[in-house]
Short mmCIF file of C-alpha atoms in Angstrom, two decimals:
data_model
loop_
_atom_site.label_atom_id
_atom_site.label_comp_id
_atom_site.label_asym_id
_atom_site.label_seq_id
_atom_site.Cartn_x
_atom_site.Cartn_y
_atom_site.Cartn_z
CA MET A 1 0.00 0.00 0.00
CA LYS A 2 1.26 3.47 -0.90
CA LYS A 3 2.49 5.53 2.07
CA VAL A 4 1.90 9.24 2.50
CA PHE A 5 4.34 10.82 4.94
CA LEU A 6 3.42 14.03 6.75
CA THR A 7 5.65 16.43 8.66
CA SER A 8 5.36 19.90 10.11
CA ASP A 9 7.17 22.38 12.22
CA LYS A 10 5.39 24.09 15.12
CA ASP A 11 3.80 26.64 12.75
CA GLY A 12 2.29 24.00 10.48
CA ILE A 13 1.11 21.44 13.02
CA LYS A 14 -2.51 22.58 13.27
CA LEU A 15 -3.08 22.45 9.51
CA LYS A 16 -1.18 19.16 9.24
CA ASN A 17 -3.45 17.59 11.84
CA ILE A 18 -6.57 18.77 10.03
CA VAL A 19 -5.34 17.34 6.72
CA LYS A 20 -4.22 14.12 8.43
CA GLU A 21 -7.67 13.59 9.95
CA ASN A 22 -9.17 13.85 6.48
CA LEU A 23 -6.60 11.60 4.80
CA ILE A 24 -6.77 8.72 7.29
CA HIS A 25 -10.24 7.86 6.00
CA ASN A 26 -8.83 7.06 2.54
CA LYS A 27 -8.16 3.34 2.71
CA ARG A 28 -5.90 3.33 -0.37
CA PHE A 29 -3.03 4.95 1.54
CA THR A 30 -1.16 4.47 4.78
CA ILE A 31 -0.74 7.87 6.44
CA ILE A 32 2.43 8.23 8.52
CA ASP A 33 2.92 11.33 10.66
CA LEU A 34 6.65 11.73 11.26
CA THR A 35 6.27 14.77 13.55
CA PRO A 36 3.25 14.23 15.81
CA GLU A 37 4.37 17.06 18.10
CA GLY A 38 5.72 19.32 15.36
CA ALA A 39 9.44 19.82 14.84
CA GLU A 40 11.15 22.89 16.25
CA ASP A 41 11.96 24.16 12.75
CA PHE A 42 11.10 23.39 9.13
CA ILE A 43 14.57 22.12 8.27
CA ALA A 44 14.31 19.33 10.84
CA SER A 45 10.83 18.31 9.68
CA THR A 46 11.83 18.48 6.01
CA ASN A 47 14.91 16.35 6.56
CA LEU A 48 12.73 13.69 8.21
CA ILE A 49 10.29 13.50 5.32
CA VAL A 50 12.99 13.49 2.64
CA GLU A 51 14.78 10.65 4.44
CA ALA A 52 11.53 8.65 4.65
CA LEU A 53 10.80 9.21 0.96
CA ASN A 54 14.33 8.31 -0.12
CA ASN A 55 14.27 5.11 1.95
CA GLY A 56 10.73 4.10 1.05
CA SER A 57 8.96 2.79 -2.02
CA SER A 58 9.06 4.69 -5.30
CA GLU A 59 5.28 5.15 -4.93
CA ASP A 60 5.45 6.87 -1.53
CA LEU A 61 4.57 10.56 -1.34
CA GLY A 62 5.00 13.34 1.20
CA ILE A 63 3.38 16.55 2.36
CA ALA A 64 5.33 19.00 4.53
CA PHE A 65 3.70 21.88 6.40
CA ASP A 66 5.20 25.07 7.75
CA ALA A 67 4.01 28.68 8.01
CA TYR A 68 4.43 29.64 4.36
CA GLY A 69 5.53 26.45 2.58
CA VAL A 70 8.62 28.09 1.17
CA GLY A 71 11.01 27.07 3.96
CA SER A 72 10.25 23.37 3.59
CA PHE A 73 10.38 23.78 -0.20
CA MET A 74 13.88 25.30 -0.08
CA ALA A 75 15.17 22.69 2.38
CA ALA A 76 13.78 19.75 0.36
CA ASN A 77 15.29 21.05 -2.88
CA LYS A 78 18.74 20.76 -1.34
CA HIS A 79 18.42 16.95 -1.37
CA LYS A 80 19.57 14.91 -4.36
CA GLY A 81 16.76 13.32 -6.33
CA MET A 82 13.96 15.17 -4.57
CA ILE A 83 11.39 16.77 -6.85
CA VAL A 84 9.27 19.05 -4.68
CA ALA A 85 6.69 21.76 -5.30
CA GLU A 86 5.29 24.51 -3.09
CA ILE A 87 1.54 24.40 -3.74
CA SER A 88 -1.39 26.71 -3.04
CA ASP A 89 -4.10 25.41 -5.40
CA GLU A 90 -5.68 22.09 -6.35
CA ARG A 91 -4.82 22.14 -10.06
CA SER A 92 -1.11 22.68 -9.42
CA ALA A 93 -1.12 19.82 -6.90
CA TYR A 94 -2.57 17.46 -9.47
CA MET A 95 -0.45 18.65 -12.38
CA THR A 96 2.87 18.62 -10.54
CA ARG A 97 2.29 14.97 -9.71
CA GLU A 98 1.01 14.07 -13.18
CA HIS A 99 3.70 15.86 -15.21
CA ASN A 100 6.71 16.19 -12.90
CA ASN A 101 6.53 13.01 -10.80
CA THR A 102 6.71 15.20 -7.72
CA LYS A 103 7.26 13.17 -4.55
CA LEU A 104 6.77 15.97 -2.04
CA ILE A 105 4.64 19.07 -1.80
CA THR A 106 4.87 21.82 0.78
CA LEU A 107 1.93 23.75 2.19
CA GLY A 108 1.83 26.96 4.21
CA SER A 109 -0.50 27.20 7.19
CA GLU A 110 -0.48 31.01 6.97
CA ILE A 111 -1.43 30.84 3.28
CA LEU A 112 -4.07 28.10 3.05
CA GLY A 113 -7.36 27.49 4.77
CA SER A 114 -8.15 23.99 5.95
CA LYS A 115 -10.64 23.11 3.17
CA LEU A 116 -8.22 24.18 0.44
CA ALA A 117 -5.35 22.29 2.10
CA ILE A 118 -7.49 19.12 2.27
CA ASN A 119 -8.42 19.48 -1.40
CA ILE A 120 -4.78 20.02 -2.39
CA ALA A 121 -3.63 16.98 -0.41
CA ASN A 122 -6.33 14.79 -1.97
CA GLU A 123 -5.52 15.96 -5.50
CA PHE A 124 -1.83 15.33 -4.97
CA ILE A 125 -2.04 11.83 -3.51
CA THR A 126 -4.64 10.57 -5.99
CA ALA A 127 -2.91 11.90 -9.13
CA LYS A 128 -0.73 9.50 -11.07
CA TYR A 129 2.48 10.27 -12.91
CA ASP A 130 1.93 10.13 -16.69
CA GLY A 131 5.52 9.40 -17.68
CA GLY A 132 5.96 9.42 -21.45
CA ARG A 133 7.00 12.79 -22.82
CA HIS A 134 7.26 14.14 -19.26
CA GLN A 135 10.05 11.73 -18.34
CA VAL A 136 12.59 13.81 -20.28
CA ARG A 137 11.91 16.76 -17.96
CA VAL A 138 12.00 14.57 -14.85
CA ASP A 139 15.36 13.13 -15.94
CA MET A 140 16.66 16.67 -16.51
CA LEU A 141 15.55 17.72 -13.02
CA ASN A 142 17.16 14.69 -11.43
CA SER A 143 20.44 15.26 -13.28
CA MET A 144 20.79 18.73 -11.76
CA CYS A 145 21.76 17.47 -8.31
#
């Protein structure tokens, strides 16, 4: 079963918990919260989720929460082989998974309301990578690290 890892710092914990409560009802995924208490900073929480994704199955996905999403985004992009997107709308969540084979998205608790965050998370985890013509771009991204 596909795993969806969740992390947050202290600023993102409330939104993460709301999204987690919604996602646990989807029986197609195992939801794993790596920071139940919230990490002290976004770098610590991001490093945890990247490590879990790199050591897990190729089908595993992740969602990281912090205040604005950008901190976790910057930290995750420092890791080799990690394709990550900072997301604030449902369509981008779906398309980044479908076209870019994104493994991790970051969400900002000061940017998104709970309903939008739930919708984004659902779009991201249910989208499937198309491959094909998009693989050239994915290979280019992966070669940059």
